[in-house]
Amino acid sequence: MRLFACDVCGQVLFFENSCCVSCSQGVAYCVEAGKLVGVPTAAGDPTAPHSVVTLSGERRGFVRCRNFIEHDACNWLVDANADKPYCHSCRLTEVIPDLTDESNRNAWVEIERAKRRLLYTLYALGLQVLSKAEHPETGIAFRFLRSTADEKVVTGHSEGLITLDIAEANASFRENVRETLGEAYRTVLGHLRHEIGHYYWDRLVRGAAAQEQFRVLFGDERQSYEESVARHYREGPPADWSESFVSAYATMHPWEDWAETWAHYMHMVDTLETAKSHGLAVRIPGKETDSARVSTDTLAFSEFQSLCAGWQAVTVALNSVSRSMGVKDLYPFVLSASAQSKLRFVHELIQQSSTSQRRTCSEPPSLPRSE
């Protein structure tokens, strides 16, 4: 994730900011401009349009998303001429919990915040994001629900519809499940990246030329999913799972292996862009010379080997910092050669899709790529 700056006082801003902490200028994220822009609040009319120069150089009017105006729950802008009150992210949400319950509202706000970060990365990678409301067969939609005594919500993906149990936004609940299942990592953003991976398997792999290579790397997805799930929870992952997979859960079925690998790739890209935005420079583990230092400023995100070299150096540094603070490793994974081959496959598919999207001028436009 990039750092941004206030256009009034120059204060560093983060992606989640809705105002500058230094000068109190209102700010909001404009997808079409690829940045946080100033949104003056003195006029007293939160629905008033604000002029923004887009990535194409066009000056257009934008307004605050309705979820900011009504719930203070979104910091994205909406094209004033789009005749849609919700931003690119909020309009993808099909079902939300009862917001009169404060715990539901807090969970929804956290989940929507994670979804906006997810979408930022998808746009930055040049991937097409279609609304299911407008593209019923190929679009995406989200449902955020709470389980009840009568109906249990199952987090998952089905034909473009992603459902998330909002209990996952509760840190205590999430940590308890993580411990129970023996997982190394479990976050709301991780869930969303995993489930969107299933969606992009349908878009980029199913029925495409890449499907045979997928089967070589990940296995044959035509094996029974139900039987694979039952076996996984009955027997657990194989003892040597780390030699071929990014996580134990990935061993369940080729679809889950793909989704876990996809999510991992999203983690890599977002984290390295953050490191790059901060100008982080780290040393490659095991090497002492100055030439062994990796400056994230020079990372070429379109080149997989550059990504992997930067990732190894940055994650070792981050884990060392975590241990200095007396907390568990921020990155509790080891990427085997097999796992890296799968990540390369994901990388190359995204690169191909990005090139295709640029040719067709998808809307909203891709953000500036970090190169």
Tab-separated table of C-alpha atoms in Angstrom:
chain	number	residue	atom	x	y	z
A	1	MET	CA	0.000	0.000	0.000
A	2	ARG	CA	1.340	3.410	-0.955
A	3	LEU	CA	1.721	6.358	1.368
A	4	PHE	CA	-0.137	9.524	0.414
A	5	ALA	CA	0.259	13.210	1.320
A	6	CYS	CA	-2.174	15.965	2.274
A	7	ASP	CA	-2.466	18.418	-0.628
A	8	VAL	CA	-2.765	21.315	1.841
A	9	CYS	CA	-0.002	20.789	4.414
A	10	GLY	CA	1.976	17.826	3.036
A	11	GLN	CA	1.319	15.611	6.076
A	12	VAL	CA	1.750	11.881	5.444
A	13	LEU	CA	-1.626	10.196	4.956
A	14	PHE	CA	-2.584	6.540	5.069
A	15	PHE	CA	-5.060	4.740	2.848
A	16	GLU	CA	-7.690	4.600	5.610
A	17	ASN	CA	-7.612	8.341	6.449
A	18	SER	CA	-10.770	10.449	6.003
A	19	CYS	CA	-9.128	13.641	7.280
A	20	CYS	CA	-5.619	15.007	7.714
A	21	VAL	CA	-4.472	14.630	11.329
A	22	SER	CA	-2.343	17.770	10.979
A	23	CYS	CA	-4.551	20.408	9.332
A	24	SER	CA	-7.967	18.651	9.626
A	25	GLN	CA	-8.532	18.876	5.876
A	26	GLY	CA	-11.100	16.288	4.794
A	27	VAL	CA	-9.629	13.642	2.469
A	28	ALA	CA	-11.081	10.742	0.510
A	29	TYR	CA	-9.762	8.095	-1.844
A	30	CYS	CA	-10.576	8.491	-5.527
A	31	VAL	CA	-10.161	5.282	-7.507
A	32	GLU	CA	-10.127	7.154	-10.805
A	33	ALA	CA	-7.270	9.366	-9.580
A	34	GLY	CA	-5.453	6.575	-7.721
A	35	LYS	CA	-4.875	8.670	-4.595
A	36	LEU	CA	-6.298	10.409	-1.547
A	37	VAL	CA	-7.584	13.857	-2.504
A	38	GLY	CA	-8.640	16.857	-0.480
A	39	VAL	CA	-12.351	17.134	0.265
A	40	PRO	CA	-13.006	20.487	1.999
A	41	THR	CA	-15.517	20.230	4.832
A	42	ALA	CA	-16.079	23.931	5.502
A	43	ALA	CA	-18.938	24.232	3.006
A	44	GLY	CA	-21.137	22.200	5.359
A	45	ASP	CA	-22.648	20.141	2.541
A	46	PRO	CA	-21.233	16.597	2.513
A	47	THR	CA	-22.994	15.900	-0.794
A	48	ALA	CA	-21.332	18.783	-2.647
A	49	PRO	CA	-19.159	17.615	-5.595
A	50	HIS	CA	-15.399	18.117	-5.525
A	51	SER	CA	-13.272	18.582	-8.627
A	52	VAL	CA	-10.588	15.930	-9.116
A	53	VAL	CA	-8.079	15.343	-11.926
A	54	THR	CA	-8.218	11.640	-12.869
A	55	LEU	CA	-5.379	9.403	-14.058
A	56	SER	CA	-6.426	10.158	-17.633
A	57	GLY	CA	-5.944	13.894	-17.033
A	58	GLU	CA	-9.669	14.631	-17.116
A	59	ARG	CA	-11.168	16.926	-14.477
A	60	ARG	CA	-14.376	15.452	-13.059
A	61	GLY	CA	-16.685	15.985	-10.116
A	62	PHE	CA	-16.805	13.475	-7.241
A	63	VAL	CA	-18.883	13.207	-4.063
A	64	ARG	CA	-18.529	11.296	-0.805
A	65	CYS	CA	-19.852	7.736	-0.692
A	66	ARG	CA	-23.246	7.501	1.009
A	67	ASN	CA	-21.757	5.168	3.619
A	68	PHE	CA	-19.547	8.051	4.751
A	69	ILE	CA	-22.433	10.507	4.882
A	70	GLU	CA	-24.811	8.169	6.741
A	71	HIS	CA	-22.470	5.951	8.766
A	72	ASP	CA	-18.983	7.527	8.689
A	73	ALA	CA	-17.929	4.128	7.383
A	74	CYS	CA	-16.228	4.739	4.027
A	75	ASN	CA	-13.541	7.104	2.749
A	76	TRP	CA	-13.978	6.582	-1.009
A	77	LEU	CA	-15.454	8.962	-3.570
A	78	VAL	CA	-18.165	8.447	-6.177
A	79	ASP	CA	-18.373	10.009	-9.646
A	80	ALA	CA	-20.952	12.796	-9.261
A	81	ASN	CA	-22.403	11.964	-12.673
A	82	ALA	CA	-22.615	8.208	-12.138
A	83	ASP	CA	-26.115	8.290	-10.634
A	84	LYS	CA	-24.904	5.850	-7.969
A	85	PRO	CA	-24.686	6.882	-4.316
A	86	TYR	CA	-22.134	4.238	-3.329
A	87	CYS	CA	-18.440	3.939	-4.214
A	88	HIS	CA	-16.849	1.162	-6.265
A	89	SER	CA	-16.309	-0.880	-3.101
A	90	CYS	CA	-19.583	-0.344	-1.232
A	91	ARG	CA	-21.752	-1.062	-4.262
A	92	LEU	CA	-20.297	-4.582	-4.396
A	93	THR	CA	-21.794	-5.377	-0.988
A	94	GLU	CA	-25.148	-7.062	-1.446
A	95	VAL	CA	-26.084	-7.857	2.175
A	96	ILE	CA	-25.013	-6.206	5.433
A	97	PRO	CA	-25.902	-7.079	9.039
A	98	ASP	CA	-28.377	-5.136	11.170
A	99	LEU	CA	-26.505	-1.894	11.853
A	100	THR	CA	-28.706	-0.952	14.812
A	101	ASP	CA	-26.630	-3.510	16.728
A	102	GLU	CA	-23.391	-1.696	17.594
A	103	SER	CA	-21.300	-4.868	17.473
A	104	ASN	CA	-22.635	-5.591	13.980
A	105	ARG	CA	-21.830	-2.049	12.877
A	106	ASN	CA	-18.277	-2.254	14.201
A	107	ALA	CA	-17.719	-5.580	12.455
A	108	TRP	CA	-19.153	-4.271	9.177
A	109	VAL	CA	-16.925	-1.170	9.277
A	110	GLU	CA	-13.814	-3.316	9.799
A	111	ILE	CA	-14.766	-5.737	7.027
A	112	GLU	CA	-15.511	-2.944	4.556
A	113	ARG	CA	-12.142	-1.357	5.405
A	114	ALA	CA	-10.416	-4.645	4.559
A	115	LYS	CA	-12.459	-4.958	1.348
A	116	ARG	CA	-11.296	-1.548	0.156
A	117	ARG	CA	-7.681	-2.614	0.657
A	118	LEU	CA	-8.415	-5.813	-1.269
A	119	LEU	CA	-9.874	-3.823	-4.167
A	120	TYR	CA	-6.961	-1.373	-4.169
A	121	THR	CA	-4.590	-4.278	-4.854
A	122	LEU	CA	-6.846	-5.815	-7.504
A	123	TYR	CA	-7.066	-2.493	-9.349
A	124	ALA	CA	-3.308	-1.934	-8.987
A	125	LEU	CA	-2.688	-5.342	-10.570
A	126	GLY	CA	-4.938	-4.451	-13.499
A	127	LEU	CA	-7.508	-7.147	-12.720
A	128	GLN	CA	-11.090	-6.695	-13.849
A	129	VAL	CA	-13.578	-6.191	-11.006
A	130	LEU	CA	-17.193	-6.445	-12.186
A	131	SER	CA	-20.315	-5.873	-10.116
A	132	LYS	CA	-22.661	-8.846	-9.971
A	133	ALA	CA	-25.594	-6.416	-10.041
A	134	GLU	CA	-24.485	-5.276	-13.497
A	135	HIS	CA	-22.888	-8.542	-14.673
A	136	PRO	CA	-24.914	-11.386	-13.092
A	137	GLU	CA	-22.946	-14.180	-14.767
A	138	THR	CA	-19.383	-12.927	-14.300
A	139	GLY	CA	-19.545	-10.269	-11.562
A	140	ILE	CA	-18.699	-10.298	-7.880
A	141	ALA	CA	-20.832	-9.510	-4.809
A	142	PHE	CA	-20.325	-9.721	-1.053
A	143	ARG	CA	-22.633	-10.749	1.781
A	144	PHE	CA	-21.672	-10.005	5.362
A	145	LEU	CA	-23.836	-11.874	7.871
A	146	ARG	CA	-23.848	-13.014	11.487
A	147	SER	CA	-24.574	-16.617	12.436
A	148	THR	CA	-27.635	-17.246	14.591
A	149	ALA	CA	-28.903	-20.199	16.590
A	150	ASP	CA	-31.123	-21.091	13.638
A	151	GLU	CA	-28.730	-20.450	10.781
A	152	LYS	CA	-24.948	-20.799	10.665
A	153	VAL	CA	-23.144	-18.538	8.216
A	154	VAL	CA	-20.438	-20.357	6.262
A	155	THR	CA	-17.661	-18.183	4.882
A	156	GLY	CA	-17.050	-19.073	1.255
A	157	HIS	CA	-17.421	-18.354	-2.445
A	158	SER	CA	-20.002	-19.563	-4.948
A	159	GLU	CA	-20.290	-18.309	-8.529
A	160	GLY	CA	-19.039	-14.830	-7.734
A	161	LEU	CA	-20.881	-14.454	-4.407
A	162	ILE	CA	-18.570	-14.151	-1.391
A	163	THR	CA	-20.107	-14.689	2.048
A	164	LEU	CA	-18.301	-13.802	5.272
A	165	ASP	CA	-19.373	-14.514	8.835
A	166	ILE	CA	-18.919	-11.123	10.501
A	167	ALA	CA	-17.766	-12.860	13.684
A	168	GLU	CA	-14.405	-13.011	11.895
A	169	ALA	CA	-14.062	-9.273	12.598
A	170	ASN	CA	-13.905	-10.091	16.320
A	171	ALA	CA	-10.252	-10.598	17.259
A	172	SER	CA	-11.019	-12.978	20.146
A	173	PHE	CA	-13.256	-15.175	17.997
A	174	ARG	CA	-10.744	-15.214	15.172
A	175	GLU	CA	-7.807	-16.072	17.435
A	176	ASN	CA	-9.761	-18.883	19.092
A	177	VAL	CA	-10.593	-20.414	15.700
A	178	ARG	CA	-6.986	-19.976	14.561
A	179	GLU	CA	-5.704	-21.827	17.626
A	180	THR	CA	-8.355	-24.555	17.337
A	181	LEU	CA	-7.524	-25.226	13.683
A	182	GLY	CA	-3.774	-24.885	14.186
A	183	GLU	CA	-3.477	-22.056	11.671
A	184	ALA	CA	-0.444	-19.775	11.500
A	185	TYR	CA	-2.408	-16.807	10.216
A	186	ARG	CA	-6.045	-15.703	10.161
A	187	THR	CA	-7.319	-12.186	9.367
A	188	VAL	CA	-10.354	-10.569	7.758
A	189	LEU	CA	-8.208	-9.358	4.865
A	190	GLY	CA	-6.767	-12.846	4.484
A	191	HIS	CA	-10.290	-14.299	4.240
A	192	LEU	CA	-11.278	-11.812	1.542
A	193	ARG	CA	-8.116	-12.412	-0.463
A	194	HIS	CA	-8.635	-16.163	-0.234
A	195	GLU	CA	-12.280	-16.058	-1.337
A	196	ILE	CA	-11.617	-13.625	-4.184
A	197	GLY	CA	-8.995	-16.134	-5.319
A	198	HIS	CA	-11.775	-18.668	-5.952
A	199	TYR	CA	-13.552	-16.042	-8.059
A	200	TYR	CA	-10.462	-15.421	-10.180
A	201	TRP	CA	-9.921	-19.147	-10.660
A	202	ASP	CA	-13.259	-19.093	-12.479
A	203	ARG	CA	-12.231	-16.022	-14.471
A	204	LEU	CA	-8.606	-16.871	-15.318
A	205	VAL	CA	-8.231	-20.667	-15.171
A	206	ARG	CA	-11.505	-22.529	-15.665
A	207	GLY	CA	-11.831	-23.492	-19.319
A	208	ALA	CA	-8.765	-21.446	-20.285
A	209	ALA	CA	-5.439	-22.486	-21.786
A	210	ALA	CA	-3.885	-22.264	-18.314
A	211	GLN	CA	-6.068	-25.050	-16.909
A	212	GLU	CA	-3.750	-27.895	-17.889
A	213	GLN	CA	-0.720	-26.183	-16.367
A	214	PHE	CA	-2.801	-25.548	-13.268
A	215	ARG	CA	-3.446	-29.281	-12.952
A	216	VAL	CA	0.264	-30.044	-13.267
A	217	LEU	CA	1.113	-27.631	-10.431
A	218	PHE	CA	-1.918	-27.826	-8.136
A	219	GLY	CA	-3.547	-31.162	-8.997
A	220	ASP	CA	-6.782	-32.145	-10.718
A	221	GLU	CA	-9.661	-30.020	-9.443
A	222	ARG	CA	-12.162	-32.589	-10.779
A	223	GLN	CA	-11.575	-34.788	-7.727
A	224	SER	CA	-14.501	-34.714	-5.308
A	225	TYR	CA	-14.378	-31.541	-3.234
A	226	GLU	CA	-16.705	-32.975	-0.571
A	227	GLU	CA	-14.576	-36.097	-0.126
A	228	SER	CA	-11.408	-33.995	0.005
A	229	VAL	CA	-12.867	-31.783	2.743
A	230	ALA	CA	-14.002	-34.805	4.772
A	231	ARG	CA	-10.574	-36.419	4.450
A	232	HIS	CA	-8.791	-33.218	5.450
A	233	TYR	CA	-10.778	-32.793	8.654
A	234	ARG	CA	-10.610	-36.507	9.422
A	235	GLU	CA	-6.885	-37.056	8.792
A	236	GLY	CA	-5.376	-33.566	8.772
A	237	PRO	CA	-2.685	-32.370	6.360
A	238	PRO	CA	0.255	-34.632	5.430
A	239	ALA	CA	3.268	-34.278	7.687
A	240	ASP	CA	5.439	-32.919	4.864
A	241	TRP	CA	2.875	-30.370	3.629
A	242	SER	CA	5.304	-27.427	3.884
A	243	GLU	CA	7.435	-28.957	1.118
A	244	SER	CA	4.731	-28.290	-1.475
A	245	PHE	CA	2.125	-25.876	-0.082
A	246	VAL	CA	1.936	-22.356	1.356
A	247	SER	CA	-0.321	-23.552	4.200
A	248	ALA	CA	-1.771	-26.704	5.712
A	249	TYR	CA	-5.256	-25.683	4.539
A	250	ALA	CA	-3.989	-25.609	0.955
A	251	THR	CA	-3.547	-29.401	1.071
A	252	MET	CA	-7.318	-29.937	1.207
A	253	HIS	CA	-8.065	-29.665	-2.536
A	254	PRO	CA	-6.494	-28.051	-5.629
A	255	TRP	CA	-9.083	-25.243	-5.448
A	256	GLU	CA	-8.018	-24.433	-1.889
A	257	ASP	CA	-4.352	-24.682	-2.837
A	258	TRP	CA	-4.982	-22.100	-5.563
A	259	ALA	CA	-6.961	-19.782	-3.260
A	260	GLU	CA	-4.311	-19.941	-0.532
A	261	THR	CA	-1.555	-19.288	-3.077
A	262	TRP	CA	-3.536	-16.405	-4.588
A	263	ALA	CA	-4.064	-14.836	-1.155
A	264	HIS	CA	-0.365	-15.233	-0.398
A	265	TYR	CA	0.534	-13.444	-3.607
A	266	MET	CA	-1.807	-10.585	-2.615
A	267	HIS	CA	-0.034	-10.395	0.756
A	268	MET	CA	3.324	-10.191	-1.003
A	269	VAL	CA	2.354	-7.433	-3.412
A	270	ASP	CA	0.645	-5.254	-0.804
A	271	THR	CA	3.404	-5.652	1.796
A	272	LEU	CA	6.197	-4.975	-0.685
A	273	GLU	CA	4.428	-1.907	-2.030
A	274	THR	CA	4.220	-0.646	1.562
A	275	ALA	CA	7.945	-1.303	2.043
A	276	LYS	CA	8.664	0.424	-1.248
A	277	SER	CA	6.567	3.450	-0.308
A	278	HIS	CA	8.575	3.795	2.914
A	279	GLY	CA	11.878	3.468	1.037
A	280	LEU	CA	12.876	0.426	3.076
A	281	ALA	CA	16.307	-1.072	2.413
A	282	VAL	CA	17.229	-4.456	3.895
A	283	ARG	CA	20.021	-6.992	3.607
A	284	ILE	CA	19.558	-10.393	1.980
A	285	PRO	CA	19.847	-12.986	4.815
A	286	GLY	CA	23.218	-14.706	5.017
A	287	LYS	CA	25.096	-12.103	2.978
A	288	GLU	CA	27.237	-9.334	4.453
A	289	THR	CA	28.306	-7.220	1.463
A	290	ASP	CA	26.709	-3.921	0.485
A	291	SER	CA	25.723	-5.469	-2.843
A	292	ALA	CA	23.546	-7.902	-0.888
A	293	ARG	CA	21.270	-5.079	0.245
A	294	VAL	CA	17.821	-4.867	-1.300
A	295	SER	CA	16.375	-1.405	-1.711
A	296	THR	CA	12.634	-1.817	-2.105
A	297	ASP	CA	12.671	1.397	-4.165
A	298	THR	CA	14.145	-0.667	-7.001
A	299	LEU	CA	11.749	-3.610	-6.866
A	300	ALA	CA	10.195	-4.449	-10.239
A	301	PHE	CA	6.800	-5.855	-9.359
A	302	SER	CA	6.272	-7.175	-12.895
A	303	GLU	CA	9.334	-9.432	-12.505
A	304	PHE	CA	8.740	-12.469	-10.297
A	305	GLN	CA	12.354	-13.044	-9.250
A	306	SER	CA	12.594	-9.436	-8.101
A	307	LEU	CA	9.447	-9.901	-6.056
A	308	CYS	CA	10.754	-13.073	-4.416
A	309	ALA	CA	14.152	-11.574	-3.570
A	310	GLY	CA	12.518	-8.552	-2.016
A	311	TRP	CA	9.998	-10.700	-0.168
A	312	GLN	CA	12.639	-12.905	1.442
A	313	ALA	CA	14.653	-9.930	2.646
A	314	VAL	CA	11.687	-7.929	3.921
A	315	THR	CA	9.972	-10.797	5.761
A	316	VAL	CA	13.152	-11.859	7.556
A	317	ALA	CA	13.579	-8.255	8.714
A	318	LEU	CA	9.938	-8.020	9.818
A	319	ASN	CA	10.157	-11.278	11.766
A	320	SER	CA	13.312	-10.045	13.490
A	321	VAL	CA	11.509	-6.866	14.520
A	322	SER	CA	8.557	-8.908	15.819
A	323	ARG	CA	10.848	-11.040	17.963
A	324	SER	CA	12.494	-7.895	19.331
A	325	MET	CA	9.046	-6.812	20.503
A	326	GLY	CA	8.401	-10.211	22.099
A	327	VAL	CA	5.553	-11.155	19.766
A	328	LYS	CA	5.102	-14.020	17.321
A	329	ASP	CA	6.579	-13.777	13.833
A	330	LEU	CA	4.657	-11.438	11.561
A	331	TYR	CA	5.335	-13.851	8.683
A	332	PRO	CA	5.082	-17.446	9.950
A	333	PHE	CA	5.611	-19.136	6.574
A	334	VAL	CA	8.382	-20.805	4.585
A	335	LEU	CA	8.077	-20.825	0.796
A	336	SER	CA	9.334	-24.065	-0.723
A	337	ALA	CA	10.422	-24.330	-4.364
A	338	SER	CA	7.071	-25.945	-5.179
A	339	ALA	CA	5.119	-23.145	-3.498
A	340	GLN	CA	7.185	-20.559	-5.362
A	341	SER	CA	6.373	-22.285	-8.662
A	342	LYS	CA	2.678	-21.944	-7.864
A	343	LEU	CA	3.139	-18.294	-6.921
A	344	ARG	CA	4.926	-17.728	-10.223
A	345	PHE	CA	1.956	-19.275	-12.032
A	346	VAL	CA	-0.400	-16.832	-10.278
A	347	HIS	CA	1.953	-13.950	-11.051
A	348	GLU	CA	2.167	-14.769	-14.747
A	349	LEU	CA	-1.600	-15.179	-15.089
A	350	ILE	CA	-2.151	-11.783	-13.479
A	351	GLN	CA	0.437	-10.207	-15.775
A	352	GLN	CA	-1.329	-11.663	-18.818
A	353	SER	CA	-4.739	-10.545	-17.560
A	354	SER	CA	-3.422	-7.061	-16.777
A	355	THR	CA	-2.100	-6.667	-20.325
A	356	SER	CA	-5.466	-7.746	-21.710
A	357	GLN	CA	-7.335	-5.347	-19.428
A	358	ARG	CA	-5.188	-2.400	-20.484
A	359	ARG	CA	-6.062	-3.179	-24.098
A	360	THR	CA	-9.795	-3.130	-23.343
A	361	CYS	CA	-9.650	-0.031	-21.075
A	362	SER	CA	-11.499	-1.545	-18.128
A	363	GLU	CA	-13.457	0.700	-15.727
A	364	PRO	CA	-12.439	1.706	-13.124
A	365	PRO	CA	-8.923	2.234	-14.512
A	366	SER	CA	-5.898	0.429	-13.130
A	367	LEU	CA	-3.829	2.363	-10.623
A	368	PRO	CA	-0.208	3.278	-11.304
A	369	ARG	CA	1.857	0.108	-11.093
A	370	SER	CA	4.920	0.018	-8.845
A	371	GLU	CA	7.898	-0.707	-11.093
